Amino acid sequence: MTVIDIPEGSLFGANNLPYGVFSTAGTEPRVGVRVGDSVLDLSVVFDDPAFAEPTLNAFMAQGRARWDEVRAALQSLVTGDVPAEAVHAVADVELHLPIEVADYVDFYASENHASNLGRLFRPDNPSPLMPNWKHLPVGYHGRSSTVVVSGVDIVRPCGQRKGPNDPAPVFGPSIRLDIEAEMGFVVGVGSPMGSSITPDEFADHCFGAVILNDWSARDIQAWEYVPLGPNLGKSFATSISPWVVPLAALEAARVDTPVQDPEPLPYLKGTEKWGLDIDLEVEWNGHVVSRPPYAQMYWSPAQMLAHTSVNGAATRTGDLFGSGTISGPEKDQRGAFIELTWGGKEPVQVGDETRTFLEDGDEIAISATAPGPDGTRIGFGEVRTRILPAKDAGR
Amino acid sequence: MTVIDIPEGSLFGANNLPYGVFSTAGTEPRVGVRVGDSVLDLSVVFDDPAFAEPTLNAFMAQGRARWDEVRAALQSLVTGDVPAEAVHAVADVELHLPIEVADYVDFYASENHASNLGRLFRPDNPSPLMPNWKHLPVGYHGRSSTVVVSGVDIVRPCGQRKGPNDPAPVFGPSIRLDIEAEMGFVVGVGSPMGSSITPDEFADHCFGAVILNDWSARDIQAWEYVPLGPNLGKSFATSISPWVVPLAALEAARVDTPVQDPEPLPYLKGTEKWGLDIDLEVEWNGHVVSRPPYAQMYWSPAQMLAHTSVNGAATRTGDLFGSGTISGPEKDQRGAFIELTWGGKEPVQVGDETRTFLEDGDEIAISATAPGPDGTRIGFGEVRTRILPAKDAGR
């Protein structure tokens, strides 16, 4: 037996306990929980085949009572003796995509982001926000097949782009490759077709949260997106962090959303607070360029899930929904480079260099922390990705 | 042993052999092929565990050489003696959703449909087609969780709608519930992230085709869709026919697409013909109201798949992509009621009644046939659905 070392002030103490999927050399992926700088192998410490699976889906499908039971058991386990063979250093394991993604929906829930994008993409429109924006959480379905975990390199996508004065579109590597710093929420227990989930039922369905980077090729997106929304400008990749922080670890982070005016329709109203005081940080080649504040998001994740299901659409274990880019009111709180550089017109300083959009070889790391109980803080870890040059550019 | 009766002129002769998933009372779903008015149980006639699966995915993943091998074997099998216990009357079996849907993408490939919708949704725009429309197959990701098979009733969805003169949106059952008569294409063998599929590689990846009804709540859609595209106006349900017609059965149906002007970019050009001469028929409460001609579609399914993957997005076994509403140039060839009734202004005769959009209790059946070899015809069967009243309308 051994005792897991939890460094003083660790973002991964017994107050957090995020779940992930890991493997060590020559072994199969299985479920673990992060404790300090270690991973505790749940397939060893619990007699439950769900933890021997290569994704969290089987465990997530067991429901909230079971999530609470396992969390309570872990909170005492990780502060006592555990089998030595169940403990691995984080540095020694490979982390895998933690969930099998069912449907992926991406929202657009930051008023600052939606307003900035409105000004940039639709400069002739008198109002930067569309008339529907304050009545419903606008969202669209994204591609599940290309959700990848932190550490997976992204190949610069090719596609069609056409500047406003170009006579015809051209094909080639995107020249306006961008990030969107978001939080992602994972559905543990779905809802059958024909039913819906209220905002106050959120915690019975949502298992936890991850950091999400919604890679965006702005030139491809700008040309394709009218009238049916983004497709190839987004579908080439979405990166998430490897640790799913359980909703129960976010109790101390729960805050009111900003005032919603006009008042939302009844199906979007709940009695519980589901704004979340999560602080993100975006590093570009090791230099912090933005600190997006999740607490500023207009729509809560509980409202996003309620909206997704109110028409009777089924939700499933493994559904992932993104918040949309998190941008605060200040320039250095903007979660996408198109906003940070105002469409590429105002380059930002990245160490000794300047940047507008991403260059080949650039590395982006988005990290996040939130308040934990009793003045502690908890961490989401990070989603870190390198940009590789385009392939097939001559097609 | 027995011989399967294939009635003279059957749309399900040895020239067709579509695959589906069926069960009989008290048995598990498994793979069968339709022959005449019978279903041949492939889990009995072939020694391959893929045919004992509850979806076609395992078989589809085996690839084109195996698809060809099984088809050749079946073409001789079904005209000779087969084990009696492998044959069931279609009337005696339950048909299930034939595929486990991975990503679902819906396109917009009919010029007549896109032009009609442009005139209806954006009457102030000088051109009914958006500038991108003739350069790329416009499409968006839809919801996989709500793809259902023919025979599954659809509950009228609730959602937000707002007429142009309403001061604020209201919530309630959709009052403009519509169909979209489409063909759907099923990916058998996918492509890894970072790679792409050319139009001429289509038959190595696409397993077959189904009829698809992309249910659309026009009032919900009109209010939500700017700027990120349709979401709840579509995500409540998509119905497909139970029989997947293999691409190999469509050889005689292959035609050129209409002339594409301007010439598509190289990645969208192939040397093979992948237009398809498929005739659809839409029945509303038993009365034919439209006969949409698939051969008029501007973009081919091979171009849609090439476009989907050209940015390096992974494709997977079970990916489903819809053609978009099939509308011909004539009024009685329009595949959506919003076009057929011109936004509800020109009701259509449905037997003794008139209709604009769908009423509770209405039943829609979309069927399709195509040329087979040697002057024969083959059938896709039908997708038949009844509309049930809304639930939770008071929410």
Coordinates of N, CA and C in Angstrom, one line a residue, chain A residues 295-370:
Chain A
A295 N -17.4 33.4 -16.1 CA -18.5 33.9 -15.3 C -19.3 35.0 -16.1
Q296 N -18.7 35.5 -17.1 CA -19.4 36.6 -17.9 C -20.4 36.0 -18.9
M297 N -20.4 34.6 -19.0 CA -21.3 34.1 -20.1 C -22.7 34.4 -19.9
Y298 N -23.4 34.8 -20.9 CA -24.8 35.2 -20.8 C -25.7 34.0 -20.5
W299 N -25.5 32.9 -21.3 CA -26.4 31.7 -21.1 C -25.6 30.7 -20.3
S300 N -26.3 30.0 -19.4 CA -25.7 29.0 -18.5 C -25.7 27.7 -19.3
P301 N -24.8 26.7 -18.9 CA -24.9 25.4 -19.5 C -26.2 24.7 -19.2
A302 N -26.8 25.0 -18.1 CA -28.1 24.4 -17.8 C -29.2 24.9 -18.8
Q303 N -29.1 26.1 -19.2 CA -30.0 26.6 -20.2 C -29.7 26.1 -21.6
M304 N -28.4 25.9 -21.9 CA -28.0 25.3 -23.2 C -28.6 23.8 -23.3
L305 N -28.5 23.1 -22.2 CA -29.0 21.7 -22.3 C -30.5 21.7 -22.4
A306 N -31.2 22.6 -21.6 CA -32.6 22.7 -21.7 C -33.1 23.0 -23.1
H307 N -32.4 24.0 -23.7 CA -32.7 24.4 -25.0 C -32.6 23.2 -26.0
T308 N -31.4 22.5 -25.9 CA -31.1 21.4 -26.9 C -32.2 20.4 -26.9
S309 N -32.9 20.2 -25.7 CA -33.8 19.0 -25.6 C -35.3 19.5 -25.6
V310 N -35.5 20.8 -25.7 CA -36.9 21.2 -25.5 C -37.8 20.9 -26.7
N311 N -37.2 20.6 -27.8 CA -38.0 20.2 -29.0 C -38.2 18.6 -29.0
G312 N -37.8 18.0 -27.9 CA -37.9 16.5 -27.9 C -36.7 15.8 -28.5
A313 N -35.7 16.5 -28.9 CA -34.5 15.8 -29.4 C -33.9 14.9 -28.2
A314 N -33.5 13.7 -28.6 CA -32.9 12.8 -27.6 C -31.5 13.3 -27.2
T315 N -31.1 13.2 -26.0 CA -29.7 13.4 -25.6 C -29.2 12.1 -25.1
R316 N -27.9 11.9 -25.2 CA -27.3 10.6 -24.9 C -26.0 10.8 -24.1
T317 N -25.7 9.7 -23.4 CA -24.4 9.6 -22.7 C -23.3 9.9 -23.7
G318 N -22.4 10.8 -23.4 CA -21.3 11.2 -24.3 C -21.6 12.4 -25.1
D319 N -22.8 13.0 -25.0 CA -23.1 14.2 -25.7 C -22.2 15.3 -25.1
L320 N -21.6 16.1 -26.0 CA -20.7 17.2 -25.6 C -21.3 18.5 -26.1
F321 N -21.4 19.5 -25.3 CA -21.7 20.8 -25.8 C -20.8 21.8 -25.3
G322 N -20.4 22.7 -26.3 CA -19.4 23.7 -26.0 C -20.2 25.0 -25.7
S323 N -19.5 25.9 -24.9 CA -20.2 27.1 -24.5 C -20.1 28.2 -25.6
G324 N -19.3 28.0 -26.6 CA -18.9 29.1 -27.5 C -17.8 29.9 -26.9
T325 N -17.1 30.6 -27.7 CA -15.9 31.4 -27.3 C -16.3 32.2 -26.1
I326 N -15.4 32.2 -25.1 CA -15.5 33.0 -23.9 C -14.7 34.2 -24.1
S327 N -15.4 35.4 -24.1 CA -14.8 36.6 -24.2 C -15.3 37.6 -23.2
G328 N -14.5 38.2 -22.4 CA -14.9 39.2 -21.5 C -14.9 40.6 -22.2
P329 N -15.3 41.6 -21.4 CA -15.4 43.0 -22.0 C -14.1 43.6 -22.4
E330 N -13.0 43.2 -21.8 CA -11.7 43.8 -22.0 C -11.0 43.1 -23.2
K331 N -10.1 43.8 -23.8 CA -9.4 43.2 -25.0 C -8.6 42.0 -24.6
D332 N -7.9 42.0 -23.4 CA -7.1 40.9 -23.1 C -7.9 39.7 -22.4
Q333 N -9.3 39.8 -22.6 CA -10.2 38.7 -22.1 C -10.8 38.0 -23.3
R334 N -10.4 38.4 -24.5 CA -11.1 37.8 -25.7 C -10.5 36.4 -26.0
G335 N -11.4 35.5 -26.2 CA -11.0 34.1 -26.4 C -10.8 33.6 -27.8
A336 N -10.8 34.5 -28.8 CA -10.5 34.1 -30.1 C -9.6 35.1 -30.7
F337 N -8.7 34.7 -31.6 CA -7.7 35.7 -32.1 C -8.4 36.6 -33.1
I338 N -9.5 36.2 -33.7 CA -10.1 37.2 -34.7 C -10.6 38.4 -33.9
E339 N -11.0 38.2 -32.6 CA -11.4 39.3 -31.8 C -10.2 40.0 -31.2
L340 N -9.2 39.2 -30.8 CA -8.1 39.8 -30.1 C -7.3 40.7 -31.1
T341 N -7.2 40.3 -32.4 CA -6.5 41.1 -33.4 C -7.4 41.9 -34.3
W342 N -8.7 41.9 -33.9 CA -9.7 42.7 -34.6 C -9.6 42.4 -36.1
G343 N -9.9 41.1 -36.4 CA -9.9 40.6 -37.8 C -8.6 40.6 -38.4
G344 N -7.5 40.6 -37.6 CA -6.1 40.6 -38.2 C -5.6 42.0 -38.3
K345 N -6.3 43.0 -38.0 CA -5.8 44.4 -38.2 C -4.9 44.9 -37.1
E346 N -5.0 44.2 -35.9 CA -4.2 44.7 -34.8 C -3.4 43.5 -34.2
P347 N -2.2 43.3 -34.8 CA -1.4 42.1 -34.4 C -1.2 42.2 -32.9
V348 N -1.0 41.0 -32.3 CA -0.7 41.0 -30.8 C 0.8 40.5 -30.7
Q349 N 1.4 41.0 -29.6 CA 2.7 40.6 -29.3 C 2.7 39.2 -28.7
V350 N 3.5 38.3 -29.2 CA 3.6 36.9 -28.7 C 5.1 36.8 -28.4
G351 N 5.6 37.1 -27.2 CA 7.0 37.1 -26.9 C 7.7 38.1 -27.8
D352 N 8.7 37.7 -28.5 CA 9.5 38.6 -29.4 C 8.8 38.8 -30.7
E353 N 7.8 38.1 -31.0 CA 7.2 38.1 -32.3 C 5.8 38.7 -32.3
T354 N 5.2 39.0 -33.4 CA 3.8 39.4 -33.5 C 3.0 38.4 -34.2
R355 N 1.8 38.3 -33.9 CA 0.9 37.4 -34.6 C -0.5 38.0 -34.9
T356 N -1.1 37.5 -36.0 CA -2.5 37.8 -36.2 C -3.3 36.5 -36.0
F357 N -3.1 35.6 -37.0 CA -3.6 34.2 -36.9 C -2.5 33.2 -36.7
L358 N -2.9 31.9 -36.6 CA -1.9 30.9 -36.2 C -0.9 30.6 -37.4
E359 N 0.4 30.4 -37.0 CA 1.4 30.0 -38.0 C 1.7 28.6 -37.7
D360 N 2.2 27.9 -38.8 CA 2.7 26.5 -38.6 C 3.7 26.4 -37.5
G361 N 3.6 25.4 -36.6 CA 4.5 25.2 -35.5 C 4.1 25.9 -34.3
D362 N 3.1 26.8 -34.4 CA 2.6 27.5 -33.1 C 2.0 26.4 -32.2
E363 N 2.1 26.8 -30.9 CA 1.5 25.9 -29.9 C 0.6 26.7 -29.0
I364 N -0.6 26.2 -28.8 CA -1.6 26.9 -28.0 C -1.9 26.0 -26.8
A365 N -1.9 26.6 -25.6 CA -2.4 25.9 -24.4 C -3.4 26.8 -23.7
I366 N -4.6 26.1 -23.5 CA -5.7 26.8 -22.7 C -5.8 26.1 -21.4
S367 N -5.7 26.8 -20.3 CA -5.9 26.2 -19.0 C -7.0 26.9 -18.3
A368 N -7.5 26.3 -17.2 CA -8.6 26.9 -16.5 C -8.6 26.4 -15.0
T369 N -9.0 27.3 -14.2 CA -9.2 27.0 -12.7 C -10.5 27.6 -12.2
A370 N -10.9 27.1 -11.1 CA -12.2 27.6 -10.5 C -12.1 27.5 -9.0

